[in-house]
CSV table of C-alpha atoms in Angstrom, one decimal:
chain,number,residue,atom,x,y,z
A,315,UNK,CA,13.4,-75.7,-264.1
A,316,UNK,CA,15.5,-74.7,-261.7
A,317,UNK,CA,18.9,-75.9,-260.7
A,318,UNK,CA,18.9,-78.0,-257.6
A,319,UNK,CA,20.3,-76.1,-254.3
A,320,UNK,CA,23.8,-77.1,-253.2
A,321,UNK,CA,24.5,-77.3,-249.5
A,322,UNK,CA,25.9,-74.3,-248.1
A,323,UNK,CA,29.5,-75.4,-246.8
A,324,UNK,CA,30.4,-74.0,-243.4
A,325,UNK,CA,33.4,-71.7,-243.9
A,326,UNK,CA,37.0,-73.4,-243.3
A,327,UNK,CA,38.7,-72.7,-239.5
A,328,UNK,CA,41.7,-70.3,-240.3
A,329,UNK,CA,44.9,-71.8,-240.2
A,330,UNK,CA,46.9,-71.2,-237.4
A,331,UNK,CA,50.9,-71.2,-236.6
A,332,UNK,CA,52.3,-73.7,-234.5
A,333,UNK,CA,54.1,-70.6,-232.2
A,334,UNK,CA,50.5,-68.7,-232.3
A,335,UNK,CA,48.9,-71.3,-230.7
A,336,UNK,CA,47.3,-71.1,-227.2
A,337,UNK,CA,49.2,-72.7,-224.6
A,338,UNK,CA,47.6,-75.4,-223.3
A,339,UNK,CA,45.5,-75.8,-219.9
A,340,UNK,CA,47.5,-76.8,-217.4
A,341,UNK,CA,46.0,-79.0,-214.2
A,342,UNK,CA,48.0,-80.0,-211.0
A,343,UNK,CA,48.1,-83.8,-210.2
A,344,UNK,CA,49.6,-86.0,-207.6
A,345,UNK,CA,52.3,-88.5,-208.7
A,346,UNK,CA,52.1,-92.1,-207.4
A,347,UNK,CA,54.1,-92.7,-204.0
A,348,UNK,CA,57.6,-92.3,-205.2
A,349,UNK,CA,60.4,-94.3,-203.4
A,350,UNK,CA,63.9,-92.4,-203.2
A,351,UNK,CA,65.2,-93.9,-206.3
A,352,UNK,CA,62.4,-92.5,-208.1
A,353,UNK,CA,62.7,-88.6,-206.5
A,354,UNK,CA,63.7,-87.3,-210.0
A,355,UNK,CA,60.6,-88.1,-211.8
A,356,UNK,CA,58.6,-85.7,-209.2
A,357,UNK,CA,60.6,-82.7,-210.5
A,358,UNK,CA,58.5,-80.3,-212.5
A,359,UNK,CA,58.5,-80.7,-216.4
A,360,UNK,CA,60.5,-84.0,-215.7
A,361,UNK,CA,61.9,-85.4,-219.1
A,362,UNK,CA,63.8,-88.7,-219.5
A,363,UNK,CA,66.8,-86.7,-220.6
A,364,UNK,CA,67.2,-84.4,-218.0
A,365,UNK,CA,68.6,-86.6,-215.1
A,366,UNK,CA,71.9,-87.5,-217.9
A,367,UNK,CA,72.0,-83.7,-218.5
A,368,UNK,CA,72.1,-83.1,-214.6
A,369,UNK,CA,75.0,-85.4,-214.1
A,370,UNK,CA,77.2,-83.8,-217.1
A,371,UNK,CA,75.9,-80.4,-215.6
A,372,UNK,CA,77.4,-81.6,-212.3
A,373,UNK,CA,80.5,-82.9,-213.6
A,374,UNK,CA,81.1,-79.3,-215.6
A,375,UNK,CA,80.9,-77.5,-212.2
A,376,UNK,CA,83.0,-80.1,-210.0
A,377,UNK,CA,85.5,-79.6,-212.8
A,378,UNK,CA,85.4,-75.6,-212.5
A,379,UNK,CA,85.6,-76.1,-208.9
A,380,UNK,CA,88.6,-78.5,-208.9
A,381,UNK,CA,90.7,-76.3,-211.5
A,382,UNK,CA,89.6,-73.3,-209.0
A,383,UNK,CA,90.7,-75.2,-205.8
A,384,UNK,CA,94.5,-76.2,-207.7
A,385,UNK,CA,95.0,-72.5,-208.2
A,386,UNK,CA,94.5,-71.7,-204.8
A,387,UNK,CA,96.0,-74.6,-203.1
A,388,UNK,CA,99.3,-74.9,-205.0
A,389,UNK,CA,100.9,-71.9,-203.7
A,390,UNK,CA,99.7,-73.0,-200.1
A,391,UNK,CA,101.5,-76.2,-200.3
A,392,UNK,CA,104.4,-74.3,-202.0
A,393,UNK,CA,104.7,-72.3,-198.9
A,394,UNK,CA,103.6,-74.4,-196.1
A,395,UNK,CA,105.1,-77.9,-197.0
A,396,UNK,CA,107.1,-77.1,-200.4
A,397,UNK,CA,108.4,-80.8,-200.5
A,398,UNK,CA,105.1,-82.4,-200.7
A,399,UNK,CA,105.1,-82.0,-204.4
A,400,UNK,CA,108.4,-82.9,-205.3
A,401,UNK,CA,108.1,-86.3,-202.7
A,402,UNK,CA,104.5,-86.9,-204.6
A,403,UNK,CA,105.9,-86.9,-208.0
A,404,UNK,CA,109.0,-88.9,-207.1
A,405,UNK,CA,106.7,-91.6,-205.2
A,406,UNK,CA,108.4,-91.0,-202.2
A,407,UNK,CA,105.1,-90.0,-200.1
A,408,UNK,CA,101.5,-90.7,-200.1
A,409,UNK,CA,98.1,-88.7,-201.6
A,410,UNK,CA,97.0,-88.5,-198.4
A,411,UNK,CA,99.8,-88.9,-195.3
A,412,UNK,CA,98.1,-87.6,-191.6
A,413,UNK,CA,102.1,-86.8,-191.2
A,414,UNK,CA,101.4,-84.0,-193.7
A,415,UNK,CA,98.7,-81.9,-192.9
A,416,UNK,CA,98.2,-80.1,-195.8
A,417,UNK,CA,97.6,-83.1,-198.2
A,418,UNK,CA,94.6,-84.2,-195.4
A,419,UNK,CA,93.3,-80.8,-196.2
A,420,UNK,CA,93.4,-81.0,-200.0
A,421,UNK,CA,92.4,-84.3,-200.6
A,422,UNK,CA,89.4,-83.8,-198.0
A,423,UNK,CA,88.3,-80.4,-200.1
A,424,UNK,CA,88.9,-82.0,-203.6
A,425,UNK,CA,86.1,-84.5,-202.5
A,426,UNK,CA,83.9,-82.0,-200.7
A,427,UNK,CA,83.7,-79.8,-203.9
A,428,UNK,CA,81.2,-82.4,-205.5
A,429,UNK,CA,78.7,-81.3,-202.9
A,430,UNK,CA,78.2,-78.0,-204.4
A,431,UNK,CA,78.5,-78.9,-207.8
A,432,UNK,CA,75.4,-81.5,-207.3
A,433,UNK,CA,73.2,-79.3,-205.6
A,434,UNK,CA,73.8,-76.3,-208.1
A,435,UNK,CA,73.8,-78.0,-211.2
A,436,UNK,CA,70.0,-79.7,-209.3
A,437,UNK,CA,69.3,-75.6,-208.9
A,438,UNK,CA,70.5,-75.1,-212.6
A,439,UNK,CA,68.0,-77.4,-213.9
A,440,UNK,CA,65.3,-76.3,-212.0
A,441,UNK,CA,64.9,-80.1,-209.7
A,442,UNK,CA,63.5,-78.3,-207.3
A,443,UNK,CA,63.4,-79.0,-203.8
A,444,UNK,CA,67.6,-79.8,-204.1
A,445,UNK,CA,66.4,-81.6,-200.5
A,446,UNK,CA,65.4,-84.4,-202.3
A,447,UNK,CA,68.8,-85.6,-202.9
A,448,UNK,CA,69.0,-85.8,-198.9
A,449,UNK,CA,65.6,-87.9,-198.4
A,450,UNK,CA,62.1,-87.9,-199.3
A,451,UNK,CA,61.4,-85.7,-196.8
A,452,UNK,CA,63.1,-83.1,-199.2
A,453,UNK,CA,65.6,-82.6,-195.9
A,454,UNK,CA,68.2,-84.0,-193.8
A,455,UNK,CA,65.7,-85.8,-191.0
A,456,UNK,CA,68.4,-84.9,-188.4
A,457,UNK,CA,67.0,-86.8,-185.6
A,458,UNK,CA,67.1,-90.0,-187.4
A,459,UNK,CA,70.6,-89.0,-188.5
A,460,UNK,CA,71.7,-88.7,-184.9
A,461,UNK,CA,70.2,-92.3,-183.9
A,462,UNK,CA,71.9,-94.4,-186.8
A,463,UNK,CA,75.2,-92.9,-185.6
A,464,UNK,CA,74.9,-94.4,-182.2
A,465,UNK,CA,74.0,-97.5,-184.2
A,466,UNK,CA,77.1,-97.0,-186.3
A,467,UNK,CA,79.4,-96.7,-183.4
A,468,UNK,CA,77.8,-100.3,-182.2
A,469,UNK,CA,77.8,-101.6,-185.9
A,470,UNK,CA,81.8,-100.3,-185.7
A,471,UNK,CA,82.7,-101.8,-182.1
A,472,UNK,CA,81.4,-105.1,-183.6
A,473,UNK,CA,83.3,-105.0,-186.6
A,474,UNK,CA,86.6,-104.1,-185.2
A,475,UNK,CA,86.2,-107.1,-182.3
A,476,UNK,CA,85.1,-109.7,-185.3
A,477,UNK,CA,88.0,-108.5,-187.5
A,478,UNK,CA,90.8,-108.8,-184.6
A,479,UNK,CA,89.1,-111.9,-183.7
A,480,UNK,CA,89.5,-113.2,-187.2
A,481,UNK,CA,93.2,-112.1,-187.9
A,482,UNK,CA,94.2,-113.5,-184.9
A,483,UNK,CA,92.7,-117.0,-185.8
A,484,UNK,CA,94.1,-116.5,-189.4
A,485,UNK,CA,97.6,-115.8,-188.1
A,486,UNK,CA,97.3,-119.0,-185.7
A,487,UNK,CA,96.8,-121.4,-188.7
A,488,UNK,CA,98.6,-119.6,-191.6
A,489,UNK,CA,101.5,-118.2,-189.3
A,490,UNK,CA,101.3,-119.1,-185.5
A,491,UNK,CA,105.5,-117.0,-185.5
A,492,UNK,CA,103.5,-114.2,-186.3
A,493,UNK,CA,101.8,-113.9,-183.0
A,494,UNK,CA,104.6,-113.6,-181.0
A,495,UNK,CA,106.3,-111.3,-183.3
A,496,UNK,CA,106.8,-107.2,-181.7
A,497,UNK,CA,103.9,-105.1,-183.0
A,498,UNK,CA,105.2,-102.5,-185.6
A,499,UNK,CA,106.0,-99.4,-184.1
A,500,UNK,CA,105.4,-96.1,-185.9
A,501,UNK,CA,108.7,-93.8,-187.5
A,502,UNK,CA,110.8,-92.3,-185.0
A,503,UNK,CA,110.2,-89.3,-186.4
A,504,UNK,CA,106.5,-89.4,-185.8
A,505,UNK,CA,105.9,-85.6,-185.4
A,506,UNK,CA,103.1,-84.7,-182.8
A,507,UNK,CA,102.2,-81.5,-183.7
A,508,UNK,CA,101.4,-82.8,-187.4
A,509,UNK,CA,99.3,-85.3,-186.3
A,510,UNK,CA,97.2,-83.3,-183.7
A,511,UNK,CA,96.9,-81.0,-186.7
A,512,UNK,CA,95.8,-83.8,-188.9
A,513,UNK,CA,93.0,-85.1,-186.4
A,514,UNK,CA,91.5,-81.4,-186.1
A,515,UNK,CA,90.9,-81.9,-189.6
A,516,UNK,CA,89.7,-85.3,-189.5
A,517,UNK,CA,87.5,-84.2,-187.0
A,518,UNK,CA,86.0,-81.0,-189.0
A,519,UNK,CA,86.1,-82.4,-192.4
A,520,UNK,CA,85.9,-86.1,-192.6
A,521,UNK,CA,81.8,-85.9,-191.8
A,522,UNK,CA,81.3,-83.3,-194.7
A,523,UNK,CA,83.7,-85.4,-196.9
A,524,UNK,CA,81.2,-88.7,-196.3
A,525,UNK,CA,77.9,-87.2,-196.4
A,526,UNK,CA,79.5,-85.8,-199.8
A,527,UNK,CA,80.5,-89.3,-201.3
A,528,UNK,CA,76.9,-90.5,-200.4
A,529,UNK,CA,75.1,-87.4,-201.8
A,530,UNK,CA,77.2,-88.6,-205.3
A,531,UNK,CA,77.1,-92.1,-205.3
A,532,UNK,CA,74.1,-92.9,-202.8
A,533,UNK,CA,72.1,-89.9,-204.1
A,534,UNK,CA,73.0,-88.3,-207.6
A,535,UNK,CA,73.6,-92.0,-209.4
A,536,UNK,CA,71.4,-93.8,-207.7
A,537,UNK,CA,68.5,-91.1,-208.5
A,538,UNK,CA,69.6,-91.1,-211.9
A,539,UNK,CA,69.4,-94.5,-212.4
A,540,UNK,CA,66.3,-94.8,-210.5
A,541,UNK,CA,64.4,-92.1,-213.1
A,542,UNK,CA,64.5,-94.4,-215.8
A,543,UNK,CA,63.7,-97.9,-214.4
A,544,UNK,CA,61.3,-98.8,-211.2
A,545,UNK,CA,63.3,-101.8,-209.8
A,546,UNK,CA,65.8,-100.6,-207.4
A,547,UNK,CA,68.3,-103.5,-208.0
A,548,UNK,CA,70.4,-101.7,-211.0
A,549,UNK,CA,70.3,-98.4,-209.0
A,550,UNK,CA,71.8,-100.1,-206.1
A,551,UNK,CA,74.5,-102.3,-207.4
A,552,UNK,CA,75.7,-99.9,-210.4
A,553,UNK,CA,76.7,-97.2,-207.7
A,554,UNK,CA,78.2,-99.7,-205.2
A,555,UNK,CA,80.6,-101.1,-208.1
A,556,UNK,CA,81.4,-97.3,-209.0
A,557,UNK,CA,82.1,-96.6,-205.5
A,558,UNK,CA,84.5,-99.5,-204.9
A,559,UNK,CA,86.4,-98.4,-208.3
A,560,UNK,CA,87.2,-95.2,-206.9
A,561,UNK,CA,89.1,-96.2,-204.3
A,562,UNK,CA,92.9,-97.2,-204.2
A,563,UNK,CA,92.7,-100.3,-202.2
A,564,UNK,CA,93.7,-103.9,-203.2
A,565,UNK,CA,91.6,-107.1,-203.3
A,566,UNK,CA,90.3,-106.8,-200.2
A,567,UNK,CA,89.9,-103.7,-199.0
A,568,UNK,CA,88.0,-103.1,-202.5
A,569,UNK,CA,85.9,-106.1,-201.5
A,570,UNK,CA,85.2,-104.3,-197.8
A,571,UNK,CA,84.3,-100.8,-199.7
A,572,UNK,CA,82.2,-102.5,-202.1
A,573,UNK,CA,80.1,-104.6,-199.5
A,574,UNK,CA,79.8,-101.2,-197.4
A,575,UNK,CA,78.6,-99.4,-200.5
A,576,UNK,CA,76.1,-102.4,-201.2
A,577,UNK,CA,74.3,-102.3,-197.9
A,578,UNK,CA,74.6,-98.1,-197.6
A,579,UNK,CA,72.8,-97.8,-200.9
A,580,UNK,CA,69.9,-100.9,-199.8
A,581,UNK,CA,69.2,-98.9,-196.3
A,582,UNK,CA,69.5,-95.3,-198.6
A,583,UNK,CA,66.3,-96.9,-200.6
A,584,UNK,CA,65.0,-99.0,-197.5
A,585,UNK,CA,64.8,-96.2,-195.4
A,586,UNK,CA,64.2,-93.3,-197.8
A,587,UNK,CA,67.4,-91.3,-197.3
A,588,UNK,CA,70.9,-91.1,-197.2
A,589,UNK,CA,70.8,-91.0,-193.3
A,590,UNK,CA,71.6,-94.2,-192.4
A,591,UNK,CA,74.7,-94.2,-195.1
A,592,UNK,CA,75.8,-91.3,-194.1
A,593,UNK,CA,76.1,-92.5,-190.5
A,594,UNK,CA,77.7,-95.6,-190.9
A,595,UNK,CA,80.5,-93.9,-193.6
A,596,UNK,CA,80.9,-91.2,-190.9
A,597,UNK,CA,82.0,-93.6,-188.2
A,598,UNK,CA,83.9,-95.7,-190.2
A,599,UNK,CA,86.1,-93.0,-192.0
A,600,UNK,CA,86.7,-91.1,-188.5
A,601,UNK,CA,88.0,-94.9,-187.1
A,602,UNK,CA,89.8,-95.5,-190.0
A,603,UNK,CA,91.7,-92.0,-190.4
A,604,UNK,CA,91.9,-92.0,-186.4
A,605,UNK,CA,94.3,-95.0,-186.9
A,606,UNK,CA,96.3,-93.4,-189.5
A,607,UNK,CA,96.5,-90.1,-187.4
A,608,UNK,CA,97.9,-92.7,-184.5
A,609,UNK,CA,100.2,-94.3,-186.6
A,610,UNK,CA,98.8,-97.7,-185.6
A,611,UNK,CA,100.6,-100.6,-187.5
A,612,UNK,CA,103.4,-98.3,-188.1
A,613,UNK,CA,101.6,-96.3,-191.1
A,614,UNK,CA,100.3,-92.9,-191.3
A,615,UNK,CA,99.1,-92.7,-195.0
A,616,UNK,CA,96.4,-94.3,-197.1
A,617,UNK,CA,98.1,-97.1,-198.5
A,618,UNK,CA,96.7,-99.7,-201.0
A,619,UNK,CA,97.3,-102.3,-199.1
A,620,UNK,CA,95.2,-102.1,-195.8
A,621,UNK,CA,93.1,-104.9,-196.5
A,622,UNK,CA,92.6,-108.3,-195.2
A,623,UNK,CA,90.4,-111.2,-195.3
A,624,UNK,CA,90.0,-110.7,-191.7
A,625,UNK,CA,88.8,-107.1,-192.0
A,626,UNK,CA,86.5,-108.1,-194.8
A,627,UNK,CA,85.0,-110.9,-192.0
A,628,UNK,CA,84.6,-108.2,-189.6
A,629,UNK,CA,82.9,-105.7,-192.2
A,630,UNK,CA,80.3,-107.9,-193.1
A,631,UNK,CA,80.0,-108.6,-189.4
A,632,UNK,CA,79.5,-104.8,-188.4
A,633,UNK,CA,77.1,-103.8,-191.3
A,634,UNK,CA,75.0,-106.9,-190.2
A,635,UNK,CA,75.0,-105.6,-187.3
A,636,UNK,CA,74.2,-102.1,-188.4
A,637,UNK,CA,71.6,-102.8,-190.9
A,638,UNK,CA,69.5,-104.7,-187.7
A,639,UNK,CA,69.8,-101.4,-185.7
A,640,UNK,CA,69.3,-99.5,-188.6
A,641,UNK,CA,65.8,-100.8,-189.3
A,642,UNK,CA,64.7,-101.2,-185.6
A,643,UNK,CA,65.4,-97.3,-185.4
A,644,UNK,CA,63.4,-96.2,-188.6
A,645,UNK,CA,60.6,-98.2,-188.0
A,646,UNK,CA,60.4,-97.0,-184.1
A,647,UNK,CA,60.6,-93.3,-185.7
A,648,UNK,CA,57.8,-93.5,-187.8
A,649,UNK,CA,59.4,-92.1,-191.0
A,650,UNK,CA,58.6,-92.6,-194.6
A,651,UNK,CA,60.0,-94.2,-197.1
A,652,UNK,CA,58.1,-92.6,-200.4
A,653,UNK,CA,57.3,-89.0,-201.6
A,654,UNK,CA,54.2,-87.8,-203.3
A,655,UNK,CA,54.8,-84.5,-205.5
A,656,UNK,CA,52.4,-82.2,-206.9
A,657,UNK,CA,53.5,-81.5,-210.9
A,658,UNK,CA,51.6,-80.1,-213.7
A,659,UNK,CA,50.2,-81.9,-217.0
A,660,UNK,CA,48.4,-80.9,-219.9
A,661,UNK,CA,44.2,-81.2,-219.4
A,662,UNK,CA,43.0,-83.8,-221.9
A,663,UNK,CA,41.0,-82.4,-224.8
A,664,UNK,CA,37.3,-83.4,-224.5
A,665,UNK,CA,36.1,-85.8,-227.2
A,666,UNK,CA,33.7,-84.1,-229.6
A,667,UNK,CA,29.9,-86.1,-230.0
A,668,UNK,CA,28.2,-85.5,-233.2
A,669,UNK,CA,24.7,-84.7,-233.0
A,670,UNK,CA,21.9,-84.8,-235.2
A,671,UNK,CA,20.5,-81.2,-234.1
A,672,UNK,CA,22.3,-77.9,-233.4
A,673,UNK,CA,24.1,-78.0,-230.1
A,674,UNK,CA,22.3,-74.8,-228.0
A,675,UNK,CA,25.2,-72.2,-227.2
A,676,UNK,CA,26.3,-71.9,-223.7
A,677,UNK,CA,28.0,-69.1,-222.6
A,678,UNK,CA,31.3,-68.9,-222.0
A,679,UNK,CA,32.4,-68.4,-217.8
A,680,UNK,CA,33.9,-65.4,-217.2
A,681,UNK,CA,37.3,-64.4,-215.6
A,682,UNK,CA,36.0,-64.4,-212.3
A,683,UNK,CA,34.0,-67.5,-212.6
A,684,UNK,CA,36.9,-69.8,-213.9
A,685,UNK,CA,38.5,-72.3,-211.4
A,686,UNK,CA,41.6,-71.4,-210.0
A,687,UNK,CA,44.3,-74.6,-209.8
A,688,UNK,CA,46.2,-75.3,-207.0
A,689,UNK,CA,49.4,-73.8,-207.0
A,690,UNK,CA,52.6,-76.5,-207.8
A,691,UNK,CA,54.3,-77.6,-204.4
A,692,UNK,CA,51.2,-77.3,-202.4
A,693,UNK,CA,49.0,-80.6,-200.9
A,694,UNK,CA,45.5,-80.6,-202.9
A,695,UNK,CA,42.6,-80.2,-200.3
A,696,UNK,CA,40.5,-83.3,-200.0
A,697,UNK,CA,36.6,-82.8,-200.5
A,698,UNK,CA,34.8,-82.2,-197.4
A,699,UNK,CA,32.8,-85.1,-196.0
A,700,UNK,CA,30.4,-85.4,-193.2
A,701,UNK,CA,31.1,-89.3,-192.2
A,702,UNK,CA,28.0,-90.7,-190.2
A,703,UNK,CA,30.6,-92.5,-188.1
A,704,UNK,CA,33.7,-91.0,-186.6
A,705,UNK,CA,36.8,-92.8,-188.4
A,706,UNK,CA,38.6,-94.9,-186.1
A,707,UNK,CA,42.4,-93.4,-185.0
A,708,UNK,CA,44.9,-94.5,-187.7
A,709,UNK,CA,46.8,-97.8,-186.6
A,710,UNK,CA,50.1,-97.4,-187.1
A,711,UNK,CA,52.2,-100.0,-189.1
A,712,UNK,CA,56.1,-99.9,-189.1
A,713,UNK,CA,56.2,-101.1,-192.5
A,714,UNK,CA,53.7,-99.1,-194.5
A,715,UNK,CA,54.8,-95.5,-193.4
A,716,UNK,CA,52.5,-92.2,-195.1
A,717,UNK,CA,54.3,-90.8,-198.3
A,718,UNK,CA,55.9,-87.4,-197.4
A,719,UNK,CA,53.9,-85.2,-199.7
A,720,UNK,CA,55.3,-82.2,-201.4
């Protein structure tokens, strides 16, 4: 009797080391429409920890730039205004005094260096295009910015009128005698030449300084939080509180700054970019520094007690006007408020299906027959179709703008 035949076992597949495994096949897909606060999720090879590393790296670059600026500026200050550092240490002068133009220059540049720090950190992390920090179009929308600057001027006029009217009304109720008091005069040693130099610095540097603060607080911080949370509200509230805390004002001043930061953050989300926030920030700072340069109220320096209940009322009224005008300008311009990026993801492995018969052998396609995926960052073309009826022209809907495509 012969022994029963044993089934022939197929040879075991050779074991492969993990480092020797072939690279997974990648395919290019579109992201979901991403609103402004979610734009970092459209970057290549996004991981949850990359936004956090982005903030840390931007802080490192900012520290390096600050050290360089300090090393360069101290000798300049000792030559141009040797008494400033001593007066600052003694507490007899403010950090920013328009009668000391070098203090204006130093204060502005110490903020402006944050802008290259953020952009360089994004480049280092491979978060391209870095223009996503400006808007969903991955660039500054200059036409929109110019129109919003006009809206900001109108809002600032309304803010000033309401603030002055509220100030007079509150004084008439609380201290009527103050209405007949003579206005405060500027110091007799007011230096016109220093004021003119400070005015020139303000006109040149304030737009860059205001844009820098918006890139940090309404750009970087908002997008980092938005990369983790789908809802925009935490990304709106937290940077607004941080923005107010970064200033030196009293309660009324901090309330006014916080209100402006909150409105700027909401408009950034609603319009898909920083243009509205930059516009109101530029005009607000130009007016504020302009008053200091001229010595309005006898004050030429930035102090902590510059706010009041009347100024807060004016701020709220002016910002309400600005929100209304900004939304009208945005809707008429037909700008987008979302972006669709192209990212590469691994192709899912097909599930093997058991068959009772041996599967026929299929020849693998040659290299020339392999499909070539579209390059990252390009738009995936749609399949051509021949519709029986020509499509109707698209209807413009201002509240549902077409997403930008990367």
